Short mmCIF file of C-alpha atoms and ligand atoms in Angstrom, two decimals:
data_model
loop_
_atom_site.label_atom_id
_atom_site.label_comp_id
_atom_site.label_asym_id
_atom_site.label_seq_id
_atom_site.Cartn_x
_atom_site.Cartn_y
_atom_site.Cartn_z
CA UNK A 75 104.28 93.47 98.90
CA UNK A 76 103.26 96.57 100.85
CA UNK A 77 105.13 99.59 99.60
CA UNK A 78 106.20 102.11 102.21
CA UNK A 79 107.72 105.56 102.06
CA UNK A 80 109.48 106.59 105.28
CA UNK A 81 109.99 110.33 105.67
CA UNK A 82 112.35 111.50 108.39
CA UNK A 83 115.17 114.02 108.56
CA UNK A 84 117.38 111.78 110.69
CA UNK A 85 119.50 109.51 108.54
CA UNK A 86 120.18 106.79 111.17
CA UNK A 87 116.47 106.46 111.90
CA UNK A 88 115.67 106.13 108.19
CA UNK A 89 118.31 103.44 107.84
CA UNK A 90 116.95 101.58 110.85
CA UNK A 91 113.39 101.69 109.53
CA UNK A 92 114.44 100.52 106.11
CA UNK A 93 116.44 97.60 107.43
CA UNK A 94 114.00 96.39 110.05
CA UNK A 95 110.87 96.77 107.94
CA UNK A 96 112.53 95.06 104.97
CA UNK A 97 113.22 92.16 107.30
CA UNK A 98 109.51 92.00 108.00
CA UNK A 99 108.81 91.74 104.29
CA UNK A 100 107.88 95.34 103.50
CA UNK A 101 109.29 97.28 100.58
CA UNK A 102 110.68 100.55 101.94
CA UNK A 103 111.92 103.73 100.30
CA UNK A 104 113.01 106.79 102.25
CA UNK A 105 112.99 110.55 101.94
CA UNK A 106 114.86 113.04 104.10
CA UNK A 107 112.26 115.79 103.89
CA UNK A 108 108.79 116.77 102.76
CA UNK A 109 109.77 118.10 99.34
CA UNK A 110 111.68 114.98 98.41
CA UNK A 111 108.76 112.90 99.68
CA UNK A 112 106.27 114.89 97.64
CA UNK A 113 108.27 114.31 94.46
CA UNK A 114 108.40 110.57 95.20
CA UNK A 115 104.67 110.36 95.92
CA UNK A 116 103.93 111.95 92.56
CA UNK A 117 105.89 109.26 90.77
CA UNK A 118 105.24 106.12 92.82
CA UNK A 119 102.22 104.29 94.12
CA UNK A 120 103.00 103.84 97.82
CA UNK A 121 100.54 102.12 100.10
CA UNK A 122 101.66 103.70 103.35
CA UNK A 123 103.71 106.73 104.37
CA UNK A 124 105.54 106.85 107.70
CA UNK A 125 105.86 110.52 108.46
CA UNK A 126 107.93 112.53 110.90
CA UNK A 127 106.29 115.80 111.97
CA UNK A 128 109.12 118.04 113.07
CA UNK A 129 111.48 118.46 110.14
CA UNK A 130 113.48 121.44 108.89
CA UNK A 131 111.83 123.22 105.96
CA UNK A 132 108.34 121.93 105.25
CA UNK A 133 107.02 120.06 108.29
CA UNK A 134 104.92 116.91 108.33
CA UNK A 135 101.60 118.67 108.89
CA UNK A 136 102.09 120.96 105.89
CA UNK A 137 103.04 117.92 103.85
CA UNK A 138 99.80 116.22 104.86
CA UNK A 139 97.81 119.32 103.99
CA UNK A 140 99.35 119.23 100.53
CA UNK A 141 98.29 115.61 100.03
CA UNK A 142 94.88 116.01 101.61
CA UNK A 143 92.85 116.69 98.48
CA UNK A 144 94.35 113.73 96.66
CA UNK A 145 91.87 110.83 96.74
CA UNK A 146 94.57 108.28 95.97
CA UNK A 147 97.14 109.50 98.49
CA UNK A 148 98.66 106.67 100.57
CA UNK A 149 97.55 106.10 104.17
CA UNK A 150 99.72 108.11 106.54
CA UNK A 151 101.10 106.97 109.88
CA UNK A 152 102.67 109.72 111.88
CA UNK A 153 105.84 108.82 113.77
CA UNK A 154 107.15 111.51 115.97
CA UNK A 155 109.51 112.12 118.83
CA UNK A 156 107.58 114.95 120.40
CA UNK A 157 104.20 113.55 121.26
CA UNK A 158 101.84 116.19 122.42
CA UNK A 159 98.08 116.02 122.31
CA UNK A 160 98.02 118.99 119.95
CA UNK A 161 100.25 117.38 117.33
CA UNK A 162 98.22 114.20 117.52
CA UNK A 163 94.97 116.07 117.03
CA UNK A 164 96.48 118.18 114.27
CA UNK A 165 97.77 115.06 112.49
CA UNK A 166 94.47 113.19 112.73
CA UNK A 167 92.54 116.25 111.62
CA UNK A 168 94.66 116.36 108.50
CA UNK A 169 93.88 112.81 107.62
CA UNK A 170 96.54 110.71 109.36
CA UNK A 171 95.48 107.10 109.76
CA UNK A 172 97.27 106.61 113.05
CA UNK A 173 99.84 108.08 115.35
CA UNK A 174 102.86 106.46 117.05
CA UNK A 175 105.52 107.91 119.31
CA UNK A 176 109.23 107.29 118.74
CA UNK A 177 110.76 105.03 119.85
CA UNK A 178 108.08 102.50 118.98
CA UNK A 179 108.12 98.72 118.97
CA UNK A 180 108.72 97.17 115.60
CA UNK A 181 105.91 94.66 116.16
CA UNK A 182 103.46 97.39 116.93
CA UNK A 183 104.55 99.38 113.89
CA UNK A 184 104.11 96.36 111.60
CA UNK A 185 100.57 95.81 112.88
CA UNK A 186 99.64 99.43 112.30
CA UNK A 187 101.16 99.34 108.80
CA UNK A 188 99.10 96.29 107.86
CA UNK A 189 95.94 97.86 109.17
CA UNK A 190 96.68 101.12 107.35
CA UNK A 191 97.19 99.16 104.15
CA UNK A 192 93.81 97.45 104.44
CA UNK A 193 92.21 100.74 105.29
CA UNK A 194 93.85 102.39 102.26
CA UNK A 195 92.33 99.85 99.90
CA UNK A 196 88.86 100.74 101.13
CA UNK A 197 89.55 104.41 101.42
CA UNK A 198 90.21 105.12 97.78
CA UNK A 199 86.71 104.78 96.54
CA UNK A 200 85.10 106.21 99.62
CA UNK A 201 87.41 109.19 99.70
CA UNK A 202 86.43 109.95 96.15
CA UNK A 203 82.85 109.93 97.32
CA UNK A 204 83.71 111.92 100.40
CA UNK A 205 85.49 114.48 98.33
CA UNK A 206 82.26 114.92 96.49
CA UNK A 207 80.34 115.22 99.74
CA UNK A 208 82.61 118.06 100.72
CA UNK A 209 81.80 119.78 97.49
CA UNK A 210 78.12 119.25 97.92
CA UNK A 211 78.08 120.38 101.53
CA UNK A 212 80.22 123.41 100.89
CA UNK A 213 77.89 124.29 97.98
CA UNK A 214 79.70 127.62 98.25
CA UNK A 215 77.62 130.54 97.13
CA UNK A 216 78.61 132.06 93.86
CA UNK A 217 78.77 135.77 94.60
CA UNK A 218 78.55 138.46 91.93
CA UNK A 219 76.89 141.69 91.00
CA UNK A 220 78.23 142.50 87.53
CA UNK A 221 76.03 142.08 84.47
CA UNK A 222 78.82 140.09 82.88
CA UNK A 223 78.72 137.40 85.56
CA UNK A 224 74.95 137.51 85.54
CA UNK A 225 74.78 136.45 81.92
CA UNK A 226 77.52 133.86 82.40
CA UNK A 227 75.59 132.23 85.25
CA UNK A 228 72.42 132.28 83.17
CA UNK A 229 74.29 130.56 80.35
CA UNK A 230 75.74 127.94 82.71
CA UNK A 231 72.30 127.12 84.05
CA UNK A 232 71.00 126.76 80.53
CA UNK A 233 73.66 124.32 79.38
CA UNK A 234 73.89 122.37 82.65
CA UNK A 235 70.85 120.09 82.08
CA UNK A 236 72.07 119.01 78.64
CA UNK A 237 74.44 116.10 78.78
CA UNK A 238 77.07 117.75 76.62
CA UNK A 239 80.64 118.50 77.59
CA UNK A 240 81.37 121.95 79.01
CA UNK A 241 84.75 123.63 78.80
CA UNK A 242 85.57 126.35 81.32
CA UNK A 243 88.38 128.74 80.65
CA UNK A 244 89.77 131.58 82.74
CA UNK A 245 92.78 132.90 84.63
CA UNK A 246 93.82 131.27 87.84
CA UNK A 247 91.49 132.00 90.74
CA UNK A 248 88.54 133.25 88.68
CA UNK A 249 86.17 130.55 89.93
CA UNK A 250 86.44 127.79 87.29
CA UNK A 251 86.06 125.02 89.82
CA UNK A 252 83.09 126.75 91.38
CA UNK A 253 81.56 127.12 87.92
CA UNK A 254 82.06 123.39 87.28
CA UNK A 255 80.17 122.77 90.52
CA UNK A 256 77.29 124.93 89.34
CA UNK A 257 77.11 122.98 86.08
CA UNK A 258 76.97 119.73 88.04
CA UNK A 259 74.47 120.99 90.64
CA UNK A 260 72.11 122.09 87.89
CA UNK A 261 72.50 118.92 85.86
CA UNK A 262 70.36 115.81 85.68
CA UNK A 263 73.29 113.89 87.13
CA UNK A 264 73.48 115.77 90.40
CA UNK A 265 72.34 112.73 92.41
CA UNK A 266 75.70 111.14 91.63
CA UNK A 267 79.05 112.55 92.66
CA UNK A 268 81.13 115.03 90.77
CA UNK A 269 84.44 113.20 90.45
CA UNK A 270 87.51 115.31 89.79
CA UNK A 271 90.93 114.63 88.35
CA UNK A 272 93.57 117.33 88.43
CA UNK A 273 95.81 116.78 85.42
CA UNK A 274 98.51 119.09 86.78
CA UNK A 275 99.46 117.02 89.79
CA UNK A 276 100.16 113.57 88.33
CA UNK A 277 102.86 112.11 86.12
CA UNK A 278 101.76 110.68 82.77
CA UNK A 279 101.74 107.04 83.89
CA UNK A 280 99.91 107.67 87.12
CA UNK A 281 97.41 109.89 85.36
CA UNK A 282 96.50 107.17 82.90
CA UNK A 283 96.04 104.59 85.62
CA UNK A 284 94.03 107.04 87.74
CA UNK A 285 91.79 107.84 84.83
CA UNK A 286 91.31 104.41 83.28
CA UNK A 287 92.53 102.07 86.03
CA UNK A 288 94.97 99.22 85.66
CA UNK A 289 94.99 95.46 85.69
CA UNK A 290 96.97 93.55 88.22
CA UNK A 291 100.51 93.11 87.01
CA UNK A 292 100.23 95.85 84.37
CA UNK A 293 103.44 97.35 85.73
CA UNK A 294 105.82 96.69 88.59
CA UNK A 295 103.73 98.43 91.22
CA UNK A 296 100.35 97.13 90.09
CA UNK A 297 99.80 94.59 92.85
CA UNK A 298 96.06 94.64 92.41
CA UNK A 299 93.50 95.66 89.84
CA UNK A 300 92.36 99.20 90.25
CA UNK A 301 89.24 100.87 88.91
CA UNK A 302 89.82 104.09 87.07
CA UNK A 303 87.91 107.17 88.05
CA UNK A 304 85.90 106.93 84.82
CA UNK A 305 84.42 103.78 86.38
CA UNK A 306 83.89 105.46 89.73
CA UNK A 307 82.14 108.30 87.89
CA UNK A 308 79.92 106.01 85.81
CA UNK A 309 76.46 107.54 85.23
CA UNK A 310 77.76 110.71 86.85
CA UNK A 311 80.03 113.60 86.05
CA UNK A 312 83.79 113.80 85.61
CA UNK A 313 85.66 117.05 86.12
CA UNK A 314 89.00 117.18 84.31
CA UNK A 315 90.79 120.12 85.86
CA UNK A 316 93.87 121.74 84.26
CA UNK A 317 93.20 119.74 81.10
CA UNK A 318 95.92 121.72 79.28
CA UNK A 319 98.51 119.79 81.29
CA UNK A 320 97.40 116.40 79.97
CA UNK A 321 100.17 114.69 77.96
CA UNK A 322 99.47 114.19 74.23
CA UNK A 323 99.48 110.41 74.40
CA UNK A 324 96.78 110.42 77.03
CA UNK A 325 94.84 113.06 75.10
CA UNK A 326 94.54 110.52 72.29
CA UNK A 327 93.12 107.94 74.68
CA UNK A 328 90.75 110.43 76.21
CA UNK A 329 89.49 111.38 72.76
CA UNK A 330 88.84 107.76 71.91
CA UNK A 331 86.98 107.37 75.19
CA UNK A 332 84.84 110.47 74.59
CA UNK A 333 83.96 109.32 71.09
CA UNK A 334 82.97 105.79 72.02
CA UNK A 335 82.43 105.69 75.79
CA UNK A 336 84.90 102.81 75.73
CA UNK A 337 88.31 102.46 77.32
CA UNK A 338 90.84 99.89 78.47
CA UNK A 339 92.51 99.68 81.81
CA UNK A 340 96.30 99.90 81.67
CA UNK A 341 97.48 96.38 80.88
CA UNK A 342 93.91 95.32 80.07
CA UNK A 343 92.64 93.66 76.92
CA UNK A 344 88.91 94.09 77.34
CA UNK A 345 87.07 97.17 76.18
CA UNK A 346 85.01 98.52 79.06
CA UNK A 347 82.28 101.02 78.69
CA UNK A 348 80.82 103.69 80.96
CA UNK A 349 78.59 106.71 80.71
CA UNK A 350 80.04 109.95 82.05
CA UNK A 351 79.47 113.61 81.41
CA UNK A 352 82.69 115.58 81.15
CA UNK A 353 83.42 119.07 82.38
CA UNK A 354 86.94 120.32 81.67
CA UNK A 355 88.77 123.43 82.78
CA UNK A 356 92.03 125.17 82.03
CA UNK A 357 93.73 128.45 82.71
CA UNK A 358 95.87 128.05 79.61
CA UNK A 359 95.02 129.38 76.21
CA UNK A 360 94.28 126.08 74.49
CA UNK A 361 94.04 127.61 71.02
CA UNK A 362 97.61 128.83 71.37
CA UNK A 363 98.62 125.48 72.83
CA UNK A 364 97.09 123.73 69.80
CA UNK A 365 99.20 125.89 67.49
CA UNK A 366 102.33 124.92 69.41
CA UNK A 367 101.39 121.27 69.08
CA UNK A 368 100.78 120.79 72.81
CA UNK A 369 97.07 120.05 72.58
CA UNK A 370 94.99 118.07 70.11
CA UNK A 371 92.59 120.18 68.13
CA UNK A 372 90.08 117.33 67.73
CA UNK A 373 90.01 116.79 71.50
CA UNK A 374 89.50 120.49 72.06
CA UNK A 375 86.42 120.50 69.80
CA UNK A 376 85.10 117.43 71.55
CA UNK A 377 85.39 119.09 74.97
CA UNK A 378 84.42 122.58 73.93
CA UNK A 379 80.81 121.90 72.99
CA UNK A 380 79.71 124.55 75.45
CA UNK A 381 82.30 127.12 76.28
CA UNK A 382 82.37 129.25 79.43
CA UNK A 383 84.93 132.00 79.99
CA UNK A 384 85.35 133.29 83.52
CA UNK A 385 86.44 136.93 83.25
CA UNK A 386 89.32 138.15 85.43
CA UNK A 387 88.28 140.15 88.49
CA UNK A 388 89.88 143.37 87.17
CA UNK A 389 87.39 143.31 84.29
CA UNK A 390 84.41 143.21 86.63
CA UNK A 391 85.21 145.66 89.44
CA UNK A 392 81.50 145.79 90.33
CA UNK A 393 81.94 142.35 91.91
CA UNK A 394 84.77 143.37 94.25
CA UNK A 395 82.75 144.95 97.06
CA UNK A 396 80.16 142.16 97.06
CA UNK A 397 82.86 139.49 97.21
CA UNK A 398 84.92 141.34 99.83
CA UNK A 399 81.92 141.60 102.15
CA UNK A 400 81.02 137.98 101.55
CA UNK A 401 84.52 136.80 102.51
CA UNK A 402 84.63 139.21 105.45
CA UNK A 403 81.48 137.62 106.74
CA UNK A 404 82.66 134.09 106.04
CA UNK A 405 85.96 134.49 107.88
CA UNK A 406 84.75 136.55 110.81
CA UNK A 407 82.32 133.72 111.45
CA UNK A 408 84.98 131.08 110.98
CA UNK A 409 87.40 132.73 113.40
CA UNK A 410 84.63 133.83 115.78
CA UNK A 411 85.63 137.46 115.38
CA UNK A 412 83.33 140.48 115.67
CA UNK A 413 81.35 141.11 112.48
CA UNK A 414 83.66 142.63 109.90
CA UNK A 415 83.30 146.13 108.50
CA UNK A 416 85.21 147.58 105.58
CA UNK A 417 86.52 151.17 105.81
CA UNK A 418 85.97 153.39 102.78
CA UNK A 419 89.69 153.76 102.09
CA UNK A 420 90.15 150.01 102.26
CA UNK A 421 87.37 149.41 99.76
CA UNK A 422 88.89 152.04 97.49
CA UNK A 423 92.23 150.22 97.65
CA UNK A 424 90.54 146.94 96.77
CA UNK A 425 88.80 148.45 93.77
CA UNK A 426 92.03 150.06 92.51
CA UNK A 427 94.11 146.93 92.80
CA UNK A 428 94.68 144.84 89.66
CA UNK A 429 94.09 141.38 91.20
CA UNK A 430 96.58 139.14 89.39
CA UNK A 431 95.36 136.26 91.60
CA UNK A 432 91.69 137.11 91.01
CA UNK A 433 88.99 135.99 93.47
CA UNK A 434 91.30 133.55 95.26
CA UNK A 435 93.67 136.42 96.06
CA UNK A 436 90.79 138.57 97.27
CA UNK A 437 89.63 135.73 99.49
CA UNK A 438 93.13 135.26 100.96
CA UNK A 439 93.53 138.97 101.57
CA UNK A 440 90.21 139.18 103.39
CA UNK A 441 90.99 136.10 105.46
CA UNK A 442 94.29 137.61 106.60
CA UNK A 443 92.68 140.96 107.25
CA UNK A 444 90.21 139.31 109.62
CA UNK A 445 92.99 137.47 111.43
CA UNK A 446 94.94 140.70 111.82
CA UNK A 447 92.05 142.87 112.90
CA UNK A 448 91.05 142.73 116.55
CA UNK A 449 87.92 144.81 116.21
CA UNK A 450 86.57 143.49 112.91
CA UNK A 451 87.07 146.90 111.30
CA UNK A 452 89.21 146.48 108.20
CA UNK A 453 91.33 149.42 107.21
CA UNK A 454 94.05 149.65 104.57
CA UNK A 455 96.58 148.57 107.18
CA UNK A 456 95.12 145.10 107.49
CA UNK A 457 94.73 144.50 103.77
CA UNK A 458 98.42 144.05 102.97
CA UNK A 459 97.88 144.62 99.29
CA UNK A 460 101.31 144.60 97.63
CA UNK A 461 102.20 148.28 97.17
CA UNK A 462 104.36 147.76 94.08
CA UNK A 463 101.43 146.38 92.19
CA UNK A 464 99.85 149.84 92.12
CA UNK A 465 102.55 151.60 90.19
CA UNK A 466 102.79 150.57 86.58
CA UNK A 467 106.18 150.04 85.02
CA UNK A 468 108.40 149.09 87.92
CA UNK A 469 108.70 145.33 88.28
CA UNK A 470 110.13 144.30 91.63
CA UNK A 471 112.05 141.04 91.92
CA UNK A 472 110.50 138.11 93.68
CA UNK A 473 112.88 138.66 96.56
CA UNK A 474 111.93 142.30 96.95
CA UNK A 475 108.26 141.34 96.94
CA UNK A 476 108.87 138.66 99.50
CA UNK A 477 110.82 140.94 101.81
CA UNK A 478 108.26 143.69 101.42
CA UNK A 479 105.43 141.31 102.10
CA UNK A 480 107.02 139.67 105.13
CA UNK A 481 107.71 143.06 106.67
CA UNK A 482 104.14 144.16 106.13
CA UNK A 483 102.72 141.09 107.78
CA UNK A 484 105.20 141.44 110.61
CA UNK A 485 104.25 145.10 111.05
CA UNK A 486 100.54 144.42 110.91
CA UNK A 487 100.81 141.67 113.50
CA UNK A 488 102.67 143.98 115.86
CA UNK A 489 105.99 142.18 115.44
CA UNK A 490 104.55 138.88 116.60
CA UNK A 491 106.63 136.25 114.83
CA UNK A 492 104.51 133.25 115.51
CA UNK A 493 101.39 135.02 114.22
CA UNK A 494 103.40 136.20 111.22
CA UNK A 495 104.69 132.76 110.32
CA UNK A 496 101.17 131.37 110.68
CA UNK A 497 99.76 133.95 108.30
CA UNK A 498 102.58 133.40 105.81
CA UNK A 499 102.15 129.65 106.01
CA UNK A 500 105.81 128.98 106.83
CA UNK A 501 107.33 127.69 110.04
CA UNK A 502 109.01 129.97 112.54
CA UNK A 503 112.48 128.79 111.70
CA UNK A 504 112.01 129.60 108.03
CA UNK A 505 110.69 133.01 108.98
CA UNK A 506 113.70 133.56 111.22
CA UNK A 507 116.11 132.57 108.43
CA UNK A 508 114.39 134.85 105.94
CA UNK A 509 114.47 137.80 108.33
CA UNK A 510 118.15 137.20 108.91
CA UNK A 511 118.77 137.00 105.18
CA UNK A 512 117.03 140.33 104.68
CA UNK A 513 119.05 141.82 107.52
CA UNK A 514 116.08 142.50 109.74
CA UNK A 515 116.81 142.87 113.47
CA UNK A 516 114.72 140.46 115.47
N1 ATP B 156 82.07 134.32 92.44
C1 ATP B 156 82.57 133.75 93.53
N2 ATP B 156 81.89 133.75 94.69
C2 ATP B 156 82.40 133.20 95.80
N3 ATP B 156 83.61 132.61 95.86
C3 ATP B 156 84.34 132.57 94.74
C4 ATP B 156 83.86 133.12 93.51
N4 ATP B 156 84.80 132.92 92.57
C5 ATP B 156 85.81 132.28 93.16
N5 ATP B 156 85.55 132.05 94.45
C6 ATP B 156 86.44 131.42 95.44
O1 ATP B 156 87.77 131.70 95.05
C7 ATP B 156 88.62 130.58 95.17
C8 ATP B 156 89.19 130.21 93.81
O2 ATP B 156 88.16 129.72 92.98
P1 ATP B 156 88.34 128.42 92.07
O3 ATP B 156 89.14 127.40 92.77
O4 ATP B 156 87.01 128.03 91.56
O5 ATP B 156 89.23 129.08 90.91
P2 ATP B 156 89.92 128.41 89.64
O6 ATP B 156 89.57 129.28 88.50
O7 ATP B 156 89.58 126.97 89.58
O8 ATP B 156 91.46 128.63 89.99
P3 ATP B 156 92.76 127.77 89.47
O9 ATP B 156 92.92 128.06 88.01
O10 ATP B 156 93.88 128.35 90.26
O11 ATP B 156 92.47 126.35 89.76
C9 ATP B 156 87.75 129.47 95.78
O12 ATP B 156 87.93 129.46 97.16
C10 ATP B 156 86.35 129.89 95.40
O13 ATP B 156 85.41 129.39 96.31
MG1 MG B 157 90.84 125.29 89.72
#
């Protein structure tokens, strides 16, 4: 039976969909908004999502963006009342399978659902491959100037051609994923894709069946046999991201697999065997996690044959200018803006800042600065570095930070609310509600 999740904020429409599609033999669950839907998608293996675009809170497009990187996300059919060419384009660009306008004929909807289902079956493997193509194409430059990074890169290039596991540790945003890419690109397995699994985004059961696959009938939703990504990655490289989040039970199975190259699909009785090279990454301190009993020591040693630590940006200030200019260049090109230039005072502010979000935060700040600057010249005004972060001691509340930040973006965009909400990544209504909450006259 095809399993559908219908996401719409209007209760009568959800009820109608559920009833009519059930009559046609589909299994339907519903969600009243994007957050509820996201929680359901994490826990259930849907084949197709019917998605409304205009919803209060998180809208359909943002929901799709959140699912986009997930190679096993269900096929999405957008159902919306307000059909404009822009929304259609936006939806398709973000990976929608098809697009229908409300009200739509039930017959037509059923046909599209069946097609989306067939498409989804094919898409899983190819999207895994595509995901890899994106990585390969992007082959983002690794930018640095510090001697520290220089020796780390040299080390990575030295261990890459061996077939041994590599463990990459570092704070969030320090470039662990990029480092994993460098290992893969310099390895003997680079002709085959780098297949990634993010252990932080899946529930335990789904993670196991993603990793090792399942046999048909292994559990209620297992309508067909599915290959695990260890099979997809055979002869190639597997990147286990956020490995610290892997549940203990699965850690035991992973260890067995790494020791023997053998595994069983969920519900399977045969031992299967593949040959993969594993790269793992985590921003958590696994040694501490081991002490707390949250991570297996034997698995850690198995993964940590070669160990790479990505230093936080504040410990390598020499890299800041190089990276800032690189991102300035990247985003002025992307937004077709005049070539960016960094004012002295702005650079000074960047060097003084402590960078809790590391390189990712620097990249975001430069991207926004380019959007905000009309001339390409970046001064302190466009940087929007949180002021509180400069002064030690005082710890503002999340709300204070948010208010402060919203007002800065609003100021820097000349009071333009739609530009502001775009930069903040929230919709205009949310922005409006927040401004009202903070007592800001609009
Ligand atoms: N040295 C670098 N040169 C160019 N870009 C970089 C560099 N380091 C990081 N980046 C960019 O910063 C962003 C964050 O990097 P990445 O995703 O590799 O970090 P991460 O350590 O995996 O973070 P997280 O722990 O949050 O997953 C990416 O867009 C990446 O391309
Ligand atoms: Mg990462």
